[in-house]
PDB file of C-alpha atoms in Angstrom:
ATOM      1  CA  UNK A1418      64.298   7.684 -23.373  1.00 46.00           C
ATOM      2  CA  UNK A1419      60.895   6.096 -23.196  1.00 50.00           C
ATOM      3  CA  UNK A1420      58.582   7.426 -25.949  1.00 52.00           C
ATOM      4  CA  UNK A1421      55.199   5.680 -25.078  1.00 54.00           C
ATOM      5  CA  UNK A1422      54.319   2.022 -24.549  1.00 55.00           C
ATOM      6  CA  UNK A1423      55.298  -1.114 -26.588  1.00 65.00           C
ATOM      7  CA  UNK A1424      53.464  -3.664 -28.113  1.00 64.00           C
ATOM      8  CA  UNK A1425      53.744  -5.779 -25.420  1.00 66.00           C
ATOM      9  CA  UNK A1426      52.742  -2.850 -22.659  1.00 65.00           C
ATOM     10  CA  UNK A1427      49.542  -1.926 -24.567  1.00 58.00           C
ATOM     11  CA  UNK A1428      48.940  -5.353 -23.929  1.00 64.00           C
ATOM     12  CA  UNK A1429      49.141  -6.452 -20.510  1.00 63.00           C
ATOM     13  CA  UNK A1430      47.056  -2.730 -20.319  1.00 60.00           C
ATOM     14  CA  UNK A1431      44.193  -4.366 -22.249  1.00 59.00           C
ATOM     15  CA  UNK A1432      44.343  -7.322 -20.171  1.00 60.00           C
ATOM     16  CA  UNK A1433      43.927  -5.988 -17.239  1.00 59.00           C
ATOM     17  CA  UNK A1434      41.270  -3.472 -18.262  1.00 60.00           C
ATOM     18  CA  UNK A1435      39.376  -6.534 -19.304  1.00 60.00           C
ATOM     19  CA  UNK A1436      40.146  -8.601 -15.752  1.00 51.00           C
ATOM     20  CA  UNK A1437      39.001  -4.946 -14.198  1.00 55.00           C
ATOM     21  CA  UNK A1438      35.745  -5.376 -16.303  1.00 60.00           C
ATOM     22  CA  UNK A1439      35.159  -9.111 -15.574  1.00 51.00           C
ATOM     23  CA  UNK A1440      36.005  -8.408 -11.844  1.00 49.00           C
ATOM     24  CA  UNK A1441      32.452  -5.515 -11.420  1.00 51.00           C
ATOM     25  CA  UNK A1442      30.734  -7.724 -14.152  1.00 49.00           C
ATOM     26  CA  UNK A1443      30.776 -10.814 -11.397  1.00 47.00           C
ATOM     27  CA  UNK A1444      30.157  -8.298  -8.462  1.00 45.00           C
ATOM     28  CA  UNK A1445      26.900  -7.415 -10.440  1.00 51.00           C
ATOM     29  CA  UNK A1446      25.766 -10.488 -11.214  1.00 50.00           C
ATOM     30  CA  UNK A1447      26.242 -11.546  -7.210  1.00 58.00           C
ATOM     31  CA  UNK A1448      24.321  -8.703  -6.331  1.00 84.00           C
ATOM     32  CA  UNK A1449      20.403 -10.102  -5.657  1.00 92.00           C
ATOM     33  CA  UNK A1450      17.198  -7.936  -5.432  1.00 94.00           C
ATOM     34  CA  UNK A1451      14.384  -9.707  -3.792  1.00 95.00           C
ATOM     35  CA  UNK A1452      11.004  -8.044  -3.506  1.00 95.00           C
ATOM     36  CA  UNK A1453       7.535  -8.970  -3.027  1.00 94.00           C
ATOM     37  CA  UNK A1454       3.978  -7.545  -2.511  1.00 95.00           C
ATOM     38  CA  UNK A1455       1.998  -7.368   1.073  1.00 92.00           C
ATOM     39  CA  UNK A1456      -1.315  -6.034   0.876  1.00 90.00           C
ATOM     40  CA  UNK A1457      -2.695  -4.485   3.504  1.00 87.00           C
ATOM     41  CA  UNK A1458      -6.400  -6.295   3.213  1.00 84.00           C
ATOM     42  CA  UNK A1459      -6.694 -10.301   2.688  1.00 83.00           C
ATOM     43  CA  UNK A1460      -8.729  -9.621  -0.107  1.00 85.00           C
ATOM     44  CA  UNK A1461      -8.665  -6.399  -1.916  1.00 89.00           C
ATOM     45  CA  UNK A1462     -11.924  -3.991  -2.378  1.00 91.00           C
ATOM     46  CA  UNK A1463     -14.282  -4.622  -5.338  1.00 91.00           C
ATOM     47  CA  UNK A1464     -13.301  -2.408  -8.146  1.00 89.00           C
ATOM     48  CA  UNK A1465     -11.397  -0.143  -5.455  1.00 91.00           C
ATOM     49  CA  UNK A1466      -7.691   0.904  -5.425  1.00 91.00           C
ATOM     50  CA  UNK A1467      -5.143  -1.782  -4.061  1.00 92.00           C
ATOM     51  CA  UNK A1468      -3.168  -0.412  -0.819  1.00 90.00           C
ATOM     52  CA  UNK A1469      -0.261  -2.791  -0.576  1.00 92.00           C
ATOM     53  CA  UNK A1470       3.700  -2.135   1.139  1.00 92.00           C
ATOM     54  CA  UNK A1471       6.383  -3.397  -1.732  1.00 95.00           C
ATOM     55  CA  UNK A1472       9.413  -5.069   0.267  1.00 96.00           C
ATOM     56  CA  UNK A1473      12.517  -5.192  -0.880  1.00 97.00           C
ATOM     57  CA  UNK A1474      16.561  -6.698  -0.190  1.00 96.00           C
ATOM     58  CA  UNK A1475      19.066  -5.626  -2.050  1.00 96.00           C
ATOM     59  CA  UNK A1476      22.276  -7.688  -1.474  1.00 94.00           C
ATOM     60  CA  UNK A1477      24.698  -4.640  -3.644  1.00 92.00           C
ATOM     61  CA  UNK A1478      26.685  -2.414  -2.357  1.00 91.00           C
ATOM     62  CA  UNK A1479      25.638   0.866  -4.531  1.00 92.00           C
ATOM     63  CA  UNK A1480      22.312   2.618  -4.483  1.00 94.00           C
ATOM     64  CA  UNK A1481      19.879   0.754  -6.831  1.00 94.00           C
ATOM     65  CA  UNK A1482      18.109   3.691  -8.687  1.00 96.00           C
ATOM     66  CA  UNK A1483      14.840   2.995 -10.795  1.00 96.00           C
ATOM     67  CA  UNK A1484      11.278   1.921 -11.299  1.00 96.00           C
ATOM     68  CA  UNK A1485       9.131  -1.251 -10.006  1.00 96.00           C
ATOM     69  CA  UNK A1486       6.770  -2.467 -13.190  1.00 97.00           C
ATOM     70  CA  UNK A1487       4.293  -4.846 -12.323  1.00 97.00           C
ATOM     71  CA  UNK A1488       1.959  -7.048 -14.575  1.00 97.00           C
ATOM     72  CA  UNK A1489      -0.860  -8.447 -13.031  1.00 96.00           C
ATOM     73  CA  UNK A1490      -2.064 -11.791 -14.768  1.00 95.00           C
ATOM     74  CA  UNK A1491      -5.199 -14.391 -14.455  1.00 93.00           C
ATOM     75  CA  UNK A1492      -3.157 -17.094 -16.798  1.00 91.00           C
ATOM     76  CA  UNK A1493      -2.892 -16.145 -19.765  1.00 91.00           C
ATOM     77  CA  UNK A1494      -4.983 -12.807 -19.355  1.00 93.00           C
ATOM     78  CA  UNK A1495      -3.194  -9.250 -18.079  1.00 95.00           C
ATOM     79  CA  UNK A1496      -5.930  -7.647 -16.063  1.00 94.00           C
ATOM     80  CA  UNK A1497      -3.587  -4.380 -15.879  1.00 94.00           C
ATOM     81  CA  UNK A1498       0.014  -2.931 -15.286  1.00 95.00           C
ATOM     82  CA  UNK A1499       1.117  -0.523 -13.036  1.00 95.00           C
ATOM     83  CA  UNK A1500       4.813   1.267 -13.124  1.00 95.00           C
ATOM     84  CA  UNK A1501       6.256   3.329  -9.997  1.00 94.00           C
ATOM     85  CA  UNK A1502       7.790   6.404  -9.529  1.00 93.00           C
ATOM     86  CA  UNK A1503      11.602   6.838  -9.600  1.00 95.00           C
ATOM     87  CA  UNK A1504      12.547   5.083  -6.506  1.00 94.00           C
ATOM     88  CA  UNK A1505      16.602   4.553  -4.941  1.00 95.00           C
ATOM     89  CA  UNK A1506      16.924   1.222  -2.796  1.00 96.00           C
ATOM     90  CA  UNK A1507      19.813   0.869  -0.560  1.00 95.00           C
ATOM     91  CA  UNK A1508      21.437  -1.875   1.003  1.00 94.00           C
ATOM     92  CA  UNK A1509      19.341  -3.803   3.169  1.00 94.00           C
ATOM     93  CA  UNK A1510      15.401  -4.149   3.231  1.00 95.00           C
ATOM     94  CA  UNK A1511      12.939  -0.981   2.597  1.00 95.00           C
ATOM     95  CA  UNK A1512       9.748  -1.140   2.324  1.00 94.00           C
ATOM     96  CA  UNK A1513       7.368   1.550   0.280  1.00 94.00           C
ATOM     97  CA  UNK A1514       3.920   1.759   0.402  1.00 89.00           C
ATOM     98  CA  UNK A1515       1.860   2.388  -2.865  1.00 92.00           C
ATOM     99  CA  UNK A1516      -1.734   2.779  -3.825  1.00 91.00           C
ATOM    100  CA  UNK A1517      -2.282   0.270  -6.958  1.00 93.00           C
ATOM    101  CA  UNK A1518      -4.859   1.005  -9.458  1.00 92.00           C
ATOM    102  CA  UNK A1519      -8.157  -1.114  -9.782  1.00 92.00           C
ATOM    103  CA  UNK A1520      -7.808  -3.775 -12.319  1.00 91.00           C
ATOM    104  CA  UNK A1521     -10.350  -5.531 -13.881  1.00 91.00           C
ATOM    105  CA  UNK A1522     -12.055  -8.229 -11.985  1.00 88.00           C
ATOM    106  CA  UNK A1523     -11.356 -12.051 -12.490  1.00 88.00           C
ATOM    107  CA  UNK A1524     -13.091 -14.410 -14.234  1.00 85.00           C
ATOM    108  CA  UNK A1525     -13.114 -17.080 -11.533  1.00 83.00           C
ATOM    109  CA  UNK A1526      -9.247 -17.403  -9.526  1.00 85.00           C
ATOM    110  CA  UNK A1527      -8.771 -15.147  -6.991  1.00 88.00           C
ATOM    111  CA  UNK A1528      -5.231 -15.379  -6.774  1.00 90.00           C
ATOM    112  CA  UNK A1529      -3.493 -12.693  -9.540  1.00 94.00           C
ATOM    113  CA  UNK A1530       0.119 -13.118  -9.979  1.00 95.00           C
ATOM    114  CA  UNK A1531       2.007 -10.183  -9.652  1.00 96.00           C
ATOM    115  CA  UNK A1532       5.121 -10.435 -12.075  1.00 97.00           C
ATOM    116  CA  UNK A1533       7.792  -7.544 -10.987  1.00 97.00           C
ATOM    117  CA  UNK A1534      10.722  -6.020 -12.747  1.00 96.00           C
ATOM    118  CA  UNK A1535      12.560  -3.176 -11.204  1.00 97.00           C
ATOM    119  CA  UNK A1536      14.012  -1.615 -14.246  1.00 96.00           C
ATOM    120  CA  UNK A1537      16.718   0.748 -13.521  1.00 95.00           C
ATOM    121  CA  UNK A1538      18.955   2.893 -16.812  1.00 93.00           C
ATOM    122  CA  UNK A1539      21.208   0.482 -17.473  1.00 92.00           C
ATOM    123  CA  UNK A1540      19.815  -2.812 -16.051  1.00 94.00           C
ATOM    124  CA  UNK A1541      16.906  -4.840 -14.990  1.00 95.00           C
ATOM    125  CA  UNK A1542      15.463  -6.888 -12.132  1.00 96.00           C
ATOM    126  CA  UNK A1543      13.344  -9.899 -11.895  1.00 95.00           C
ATOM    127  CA  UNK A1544      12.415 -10.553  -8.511  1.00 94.00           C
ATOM    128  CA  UNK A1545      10.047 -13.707  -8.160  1.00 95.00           C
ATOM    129  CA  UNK A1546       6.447 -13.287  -9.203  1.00 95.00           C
ATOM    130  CA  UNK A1547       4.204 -11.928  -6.099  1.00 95.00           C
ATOM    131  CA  UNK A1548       0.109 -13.002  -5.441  1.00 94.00           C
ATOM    132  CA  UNK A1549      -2.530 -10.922  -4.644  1.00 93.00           C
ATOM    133  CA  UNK A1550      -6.015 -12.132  -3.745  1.00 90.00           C
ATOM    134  CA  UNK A1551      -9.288 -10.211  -5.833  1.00 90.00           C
ATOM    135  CA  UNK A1552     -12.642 -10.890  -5.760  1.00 89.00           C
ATOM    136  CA  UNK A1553     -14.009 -12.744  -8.633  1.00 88.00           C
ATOM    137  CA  UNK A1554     -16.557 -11.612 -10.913  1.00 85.00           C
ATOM    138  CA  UNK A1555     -19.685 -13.245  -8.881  1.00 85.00           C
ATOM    139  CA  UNK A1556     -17.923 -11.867  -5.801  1.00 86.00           C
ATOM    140  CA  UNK A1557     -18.709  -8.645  -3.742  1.00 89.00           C
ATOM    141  CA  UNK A1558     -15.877  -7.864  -1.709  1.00 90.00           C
ATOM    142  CA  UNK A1559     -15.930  -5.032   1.234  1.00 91.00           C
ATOM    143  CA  UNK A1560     -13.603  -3.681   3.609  1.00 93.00           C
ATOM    144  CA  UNK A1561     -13.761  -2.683   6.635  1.00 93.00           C
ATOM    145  CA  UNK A1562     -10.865  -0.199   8.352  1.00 93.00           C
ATOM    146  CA  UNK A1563     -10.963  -0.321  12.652  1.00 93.00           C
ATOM    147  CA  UNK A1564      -8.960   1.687  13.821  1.00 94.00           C
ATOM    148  CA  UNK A1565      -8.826   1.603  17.546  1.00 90.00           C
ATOM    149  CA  UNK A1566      -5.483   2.073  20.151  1.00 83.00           C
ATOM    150  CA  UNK A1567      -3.196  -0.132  20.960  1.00 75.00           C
ATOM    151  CA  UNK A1568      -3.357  -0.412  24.446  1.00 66.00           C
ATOM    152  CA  UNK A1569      -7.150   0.026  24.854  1.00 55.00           C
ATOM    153  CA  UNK A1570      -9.714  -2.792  25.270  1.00 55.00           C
ATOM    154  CA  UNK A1571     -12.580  -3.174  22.424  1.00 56.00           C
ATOM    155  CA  UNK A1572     -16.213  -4.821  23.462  1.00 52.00           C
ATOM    156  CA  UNK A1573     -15.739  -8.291  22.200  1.00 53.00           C
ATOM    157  CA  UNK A1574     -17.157  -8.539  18.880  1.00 71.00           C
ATOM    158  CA  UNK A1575     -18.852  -5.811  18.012  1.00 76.00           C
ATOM    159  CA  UNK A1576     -16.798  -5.372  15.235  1.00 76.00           C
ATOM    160  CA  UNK A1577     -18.996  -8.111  14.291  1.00 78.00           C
ATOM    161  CA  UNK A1578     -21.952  -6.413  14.236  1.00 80.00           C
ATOM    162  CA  UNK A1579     -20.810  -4.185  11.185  1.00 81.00           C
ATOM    163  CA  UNK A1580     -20.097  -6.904   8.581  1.00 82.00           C
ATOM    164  CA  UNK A1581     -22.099  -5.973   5.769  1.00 81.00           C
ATOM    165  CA  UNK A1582     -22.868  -9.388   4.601  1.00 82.00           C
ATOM    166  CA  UNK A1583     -24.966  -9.507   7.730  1.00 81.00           C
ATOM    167  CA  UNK A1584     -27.317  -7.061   6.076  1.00 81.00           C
ATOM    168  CA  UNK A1585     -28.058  -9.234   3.026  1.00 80.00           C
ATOM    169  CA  UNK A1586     -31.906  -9.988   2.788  1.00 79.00           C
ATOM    170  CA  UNK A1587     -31.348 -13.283   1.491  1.00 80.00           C
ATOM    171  CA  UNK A1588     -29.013 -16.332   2.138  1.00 77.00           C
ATOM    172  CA  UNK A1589     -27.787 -16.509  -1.652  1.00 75.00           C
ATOM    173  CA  UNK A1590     -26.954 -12.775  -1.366  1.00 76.00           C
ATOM    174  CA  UNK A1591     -24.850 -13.237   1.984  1.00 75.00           C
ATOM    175  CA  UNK A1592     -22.854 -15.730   0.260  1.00 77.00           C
ATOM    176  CA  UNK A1593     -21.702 -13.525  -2.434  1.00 80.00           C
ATOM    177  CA  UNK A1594     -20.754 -11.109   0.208  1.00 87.00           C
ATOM    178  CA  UNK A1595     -17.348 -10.864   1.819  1.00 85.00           C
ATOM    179  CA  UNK A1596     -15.844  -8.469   4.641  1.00 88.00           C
ATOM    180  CA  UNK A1597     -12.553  -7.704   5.036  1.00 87.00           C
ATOM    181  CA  UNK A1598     -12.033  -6.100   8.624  1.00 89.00           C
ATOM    182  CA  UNK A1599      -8.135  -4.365   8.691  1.00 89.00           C
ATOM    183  CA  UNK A1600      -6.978  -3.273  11.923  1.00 89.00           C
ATOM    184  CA  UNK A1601      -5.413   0.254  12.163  1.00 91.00           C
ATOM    185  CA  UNK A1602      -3.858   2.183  14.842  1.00 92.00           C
ATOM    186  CA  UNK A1603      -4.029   5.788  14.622  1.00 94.00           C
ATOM    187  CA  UNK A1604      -0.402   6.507  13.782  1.00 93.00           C
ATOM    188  CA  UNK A1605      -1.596   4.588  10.930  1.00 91.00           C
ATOM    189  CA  UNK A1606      -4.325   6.709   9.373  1.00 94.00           C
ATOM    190  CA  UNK A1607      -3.421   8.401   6.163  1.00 93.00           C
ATOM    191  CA  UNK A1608      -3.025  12.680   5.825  1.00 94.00           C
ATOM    192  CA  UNK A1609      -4.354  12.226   1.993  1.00 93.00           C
ATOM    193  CA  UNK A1610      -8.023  11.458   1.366  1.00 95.00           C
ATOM    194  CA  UNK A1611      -7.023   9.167  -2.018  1.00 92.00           C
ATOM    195  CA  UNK A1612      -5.357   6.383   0.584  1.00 92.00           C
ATOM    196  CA  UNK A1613      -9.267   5.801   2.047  1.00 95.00           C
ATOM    197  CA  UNK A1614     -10.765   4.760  -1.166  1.00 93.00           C
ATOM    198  CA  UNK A1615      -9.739   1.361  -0.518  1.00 93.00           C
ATOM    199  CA  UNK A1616     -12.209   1.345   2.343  1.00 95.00           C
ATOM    200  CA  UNK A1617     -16.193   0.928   2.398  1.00 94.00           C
ATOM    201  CA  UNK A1618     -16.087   2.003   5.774  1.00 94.00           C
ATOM    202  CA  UNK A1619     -13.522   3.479   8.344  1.00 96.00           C
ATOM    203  CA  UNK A1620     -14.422   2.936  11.996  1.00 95.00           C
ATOM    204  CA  UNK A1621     -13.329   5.153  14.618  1.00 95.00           C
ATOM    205  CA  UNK A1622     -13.611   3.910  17.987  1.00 93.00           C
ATOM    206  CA  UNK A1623     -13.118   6.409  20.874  1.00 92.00           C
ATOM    207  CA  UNK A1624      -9.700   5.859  21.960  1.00 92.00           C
ATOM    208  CA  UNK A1625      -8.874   5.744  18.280  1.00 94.00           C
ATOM    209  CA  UNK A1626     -10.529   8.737  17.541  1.00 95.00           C
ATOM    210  CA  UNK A1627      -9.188  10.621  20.438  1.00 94.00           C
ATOM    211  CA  UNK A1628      -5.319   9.780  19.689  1.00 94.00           C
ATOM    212  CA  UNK A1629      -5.847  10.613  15.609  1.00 95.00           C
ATOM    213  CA  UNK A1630      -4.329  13.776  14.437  1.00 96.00           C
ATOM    214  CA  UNK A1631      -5.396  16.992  12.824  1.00 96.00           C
ATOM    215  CA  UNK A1632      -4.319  16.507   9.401  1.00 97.00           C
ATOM    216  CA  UNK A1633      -5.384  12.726   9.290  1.00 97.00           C
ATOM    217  CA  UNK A1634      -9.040  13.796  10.280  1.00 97.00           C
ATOM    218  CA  UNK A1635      -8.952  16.685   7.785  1.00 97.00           C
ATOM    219  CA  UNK A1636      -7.819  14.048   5.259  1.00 97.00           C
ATOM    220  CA  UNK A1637     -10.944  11.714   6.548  1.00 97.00           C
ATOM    221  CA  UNK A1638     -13.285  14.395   6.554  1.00 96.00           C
ATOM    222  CA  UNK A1639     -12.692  14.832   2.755  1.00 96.00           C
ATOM    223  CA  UNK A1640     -12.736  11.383   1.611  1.00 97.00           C
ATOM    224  CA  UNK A1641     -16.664  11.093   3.583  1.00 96.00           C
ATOM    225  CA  UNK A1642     -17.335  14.732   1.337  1.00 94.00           C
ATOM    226  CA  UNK A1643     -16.351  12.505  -1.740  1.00 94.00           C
ATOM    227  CA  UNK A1644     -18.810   9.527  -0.661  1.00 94.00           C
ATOM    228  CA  UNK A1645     -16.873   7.919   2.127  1.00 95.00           C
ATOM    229  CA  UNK A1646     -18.113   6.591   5.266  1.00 95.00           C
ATOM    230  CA  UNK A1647     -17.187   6.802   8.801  1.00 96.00           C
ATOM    231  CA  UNK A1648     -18.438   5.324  12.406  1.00 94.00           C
ATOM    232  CA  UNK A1649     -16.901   7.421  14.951  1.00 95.00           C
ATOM    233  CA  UNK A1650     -17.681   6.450  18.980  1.00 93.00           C
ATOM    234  CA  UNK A1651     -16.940  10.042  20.608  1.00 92.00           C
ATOM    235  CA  UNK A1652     -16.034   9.835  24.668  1.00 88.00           C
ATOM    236  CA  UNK A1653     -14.087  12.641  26.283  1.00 84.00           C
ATOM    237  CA  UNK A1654     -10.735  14.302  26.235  1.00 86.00           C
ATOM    238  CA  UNK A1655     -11.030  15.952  22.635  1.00 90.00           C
ATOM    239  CA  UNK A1656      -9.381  18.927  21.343  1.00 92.00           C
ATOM    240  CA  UNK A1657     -10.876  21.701  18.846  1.00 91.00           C
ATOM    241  CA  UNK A1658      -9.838  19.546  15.590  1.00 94.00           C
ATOM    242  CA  UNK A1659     -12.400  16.414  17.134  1.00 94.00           C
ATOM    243  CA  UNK A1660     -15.193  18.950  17.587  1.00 92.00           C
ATOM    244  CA  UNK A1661     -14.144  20.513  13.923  1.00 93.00           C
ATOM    245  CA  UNK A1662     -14.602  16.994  12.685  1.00 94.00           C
ATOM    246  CA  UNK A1663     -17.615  16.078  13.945  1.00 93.00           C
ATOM    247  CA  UNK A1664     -19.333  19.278  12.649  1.00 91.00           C
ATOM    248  CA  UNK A1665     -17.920  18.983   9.589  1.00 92.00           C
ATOM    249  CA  UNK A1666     -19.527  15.708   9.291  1.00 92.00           C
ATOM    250  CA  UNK A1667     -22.733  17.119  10.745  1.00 90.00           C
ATOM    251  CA  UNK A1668     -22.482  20.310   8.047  1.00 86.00           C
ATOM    252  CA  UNK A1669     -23.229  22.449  10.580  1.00 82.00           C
ATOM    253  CA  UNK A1670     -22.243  25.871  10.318  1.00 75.00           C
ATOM    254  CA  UNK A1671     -19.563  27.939  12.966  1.00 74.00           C
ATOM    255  CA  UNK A1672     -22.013  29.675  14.204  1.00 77.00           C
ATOM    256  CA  UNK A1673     -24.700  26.933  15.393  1.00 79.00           C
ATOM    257  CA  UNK A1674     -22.252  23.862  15.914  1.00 84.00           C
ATOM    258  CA  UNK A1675     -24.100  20.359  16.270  1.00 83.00           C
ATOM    259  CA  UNK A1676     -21.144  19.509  18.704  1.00 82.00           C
ATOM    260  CA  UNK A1677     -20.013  21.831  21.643  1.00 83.00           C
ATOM    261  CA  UNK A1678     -17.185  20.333  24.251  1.00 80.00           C
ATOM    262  CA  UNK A1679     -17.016  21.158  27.899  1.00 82.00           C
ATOM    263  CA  UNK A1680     -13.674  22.574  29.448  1.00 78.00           C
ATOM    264  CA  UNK A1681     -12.137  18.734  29.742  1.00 77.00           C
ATOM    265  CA  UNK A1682     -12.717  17.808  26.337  1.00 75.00           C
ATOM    266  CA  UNK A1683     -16.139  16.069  26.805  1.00 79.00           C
TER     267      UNK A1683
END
């Protein structure tokens, strides 16, 4: 009759609960997490949130559950931290798009290095160091959103005509001026009036406007109520929520509208 194990039993058990252990231990470490930082402007607005997509690969098989920390640095100098909600990766790439903080401005680099870890409960991440370009203390930097359609023709250059630095009254002053002009298509305009803060502006031209949706101009119309600005070219084919827009931006009331549409949208 067997009455448990022996000596010898208990341990070939321990040895190959420790092979077992050594076994996921090396299947861990060969799992890689790569990730990096694309913003969506060259050069981010002066003292203005930072709209950037975080990209990442994970090479595991399980669902990577946890938080991205970031450190942004000038040297030696942290100009500010920022740490994500709870986020699960899964195999593969992903990206997410997030709405950094300001930071404090630079002394004189432009190029802040982004160091990431992606800290999960039991374990932690360190993908290679990301850049992001700032404006410098002596530096005014604006941006610009276009949005416009894909498959419509723009005027050549008249995007041109809207640079602010072209506005400065003196040479020295245009210098110090930079504008960043990001293209958007209308599937690409944001429902929540926080994600326009990283804009000075937000041109609408009229294909653009026509193909945006109700909740993105409600969204718009908010952030321009907070201090935002919009250029909006109007041609025809609009539906109540354009005309609601436009009114809104007049401040007109319902009952003497600054904007009235014909049957066809015009």
């Amino acid at each position: 009759m067997n009455r448990g194990f022996t000596t010898q039993s208990w341990r070939k058990l321990w040895a190959a609960l420790i092979v077992l252990q050594l076994l996921a231990a090396g299947a861990r470490a060969a799992d890689k997490l790569s990730a990096d930082l694309i913003p969506l402007v060259f050069r981010a607005r002066s003292g203005a949130p930072i709209p950037v997509d975080a990209r990442f690969k994970w090479d595991g098989a399980r669902i990577l559950e946890g938080r991205l920390e970031m450190e942004f640095r000038e040297g030696a100098r942290v100009l500010g931290r920022y740490r994500s909600g709870d986020m699960a990766l899964t195999t593969g790439e992903q990206r997410f798009r997030m709405l950094l903080p300001p930071l404090e401005t630079p002394f004189s680099d432009s190029q802040v290095e982004v160091r990431l870890k992606f800290v999960t409960a039991k374990e932690m991440f360190e993908p290679d160091p990301s850049v992001l370009f700032m404006p410098t203390a002596n530096e005014r930097s604006l941006v610009m959103g276009w949005c416009g359609a894909r498959v419509a023709a723009q005027a050549a250059g008249i995007e041109q005509t809207l640079l602010f630095e072209r506005f400065a009254p003196t040479e020295d002053r245009r210098k110090l001026l930079t504008t960043s002009v990001v293209r958007l298509y209308p599937e690409d305009l944001a429902a929540q009036p926080l994600a326009y803060t990283a804009f000075d502006i937000v041109v609408l031209t009229a294909e653009g406007f026509k193909e945006a949706r109700e909740r993105q101009l409600q969204a718009l119309a908010r952030w321009v109520k907070g201090g935002g600005s919009v250029c909006v070219f109007v041609a025809g084919g609009l539906q109540p929520y354009h005309l609601w827009f436009l009114n809104e931006l007049a401040e007109s009331s319902s009952d003497s509208p600054a904007f009235l549409s014909d049957s066809d949208g015009n």
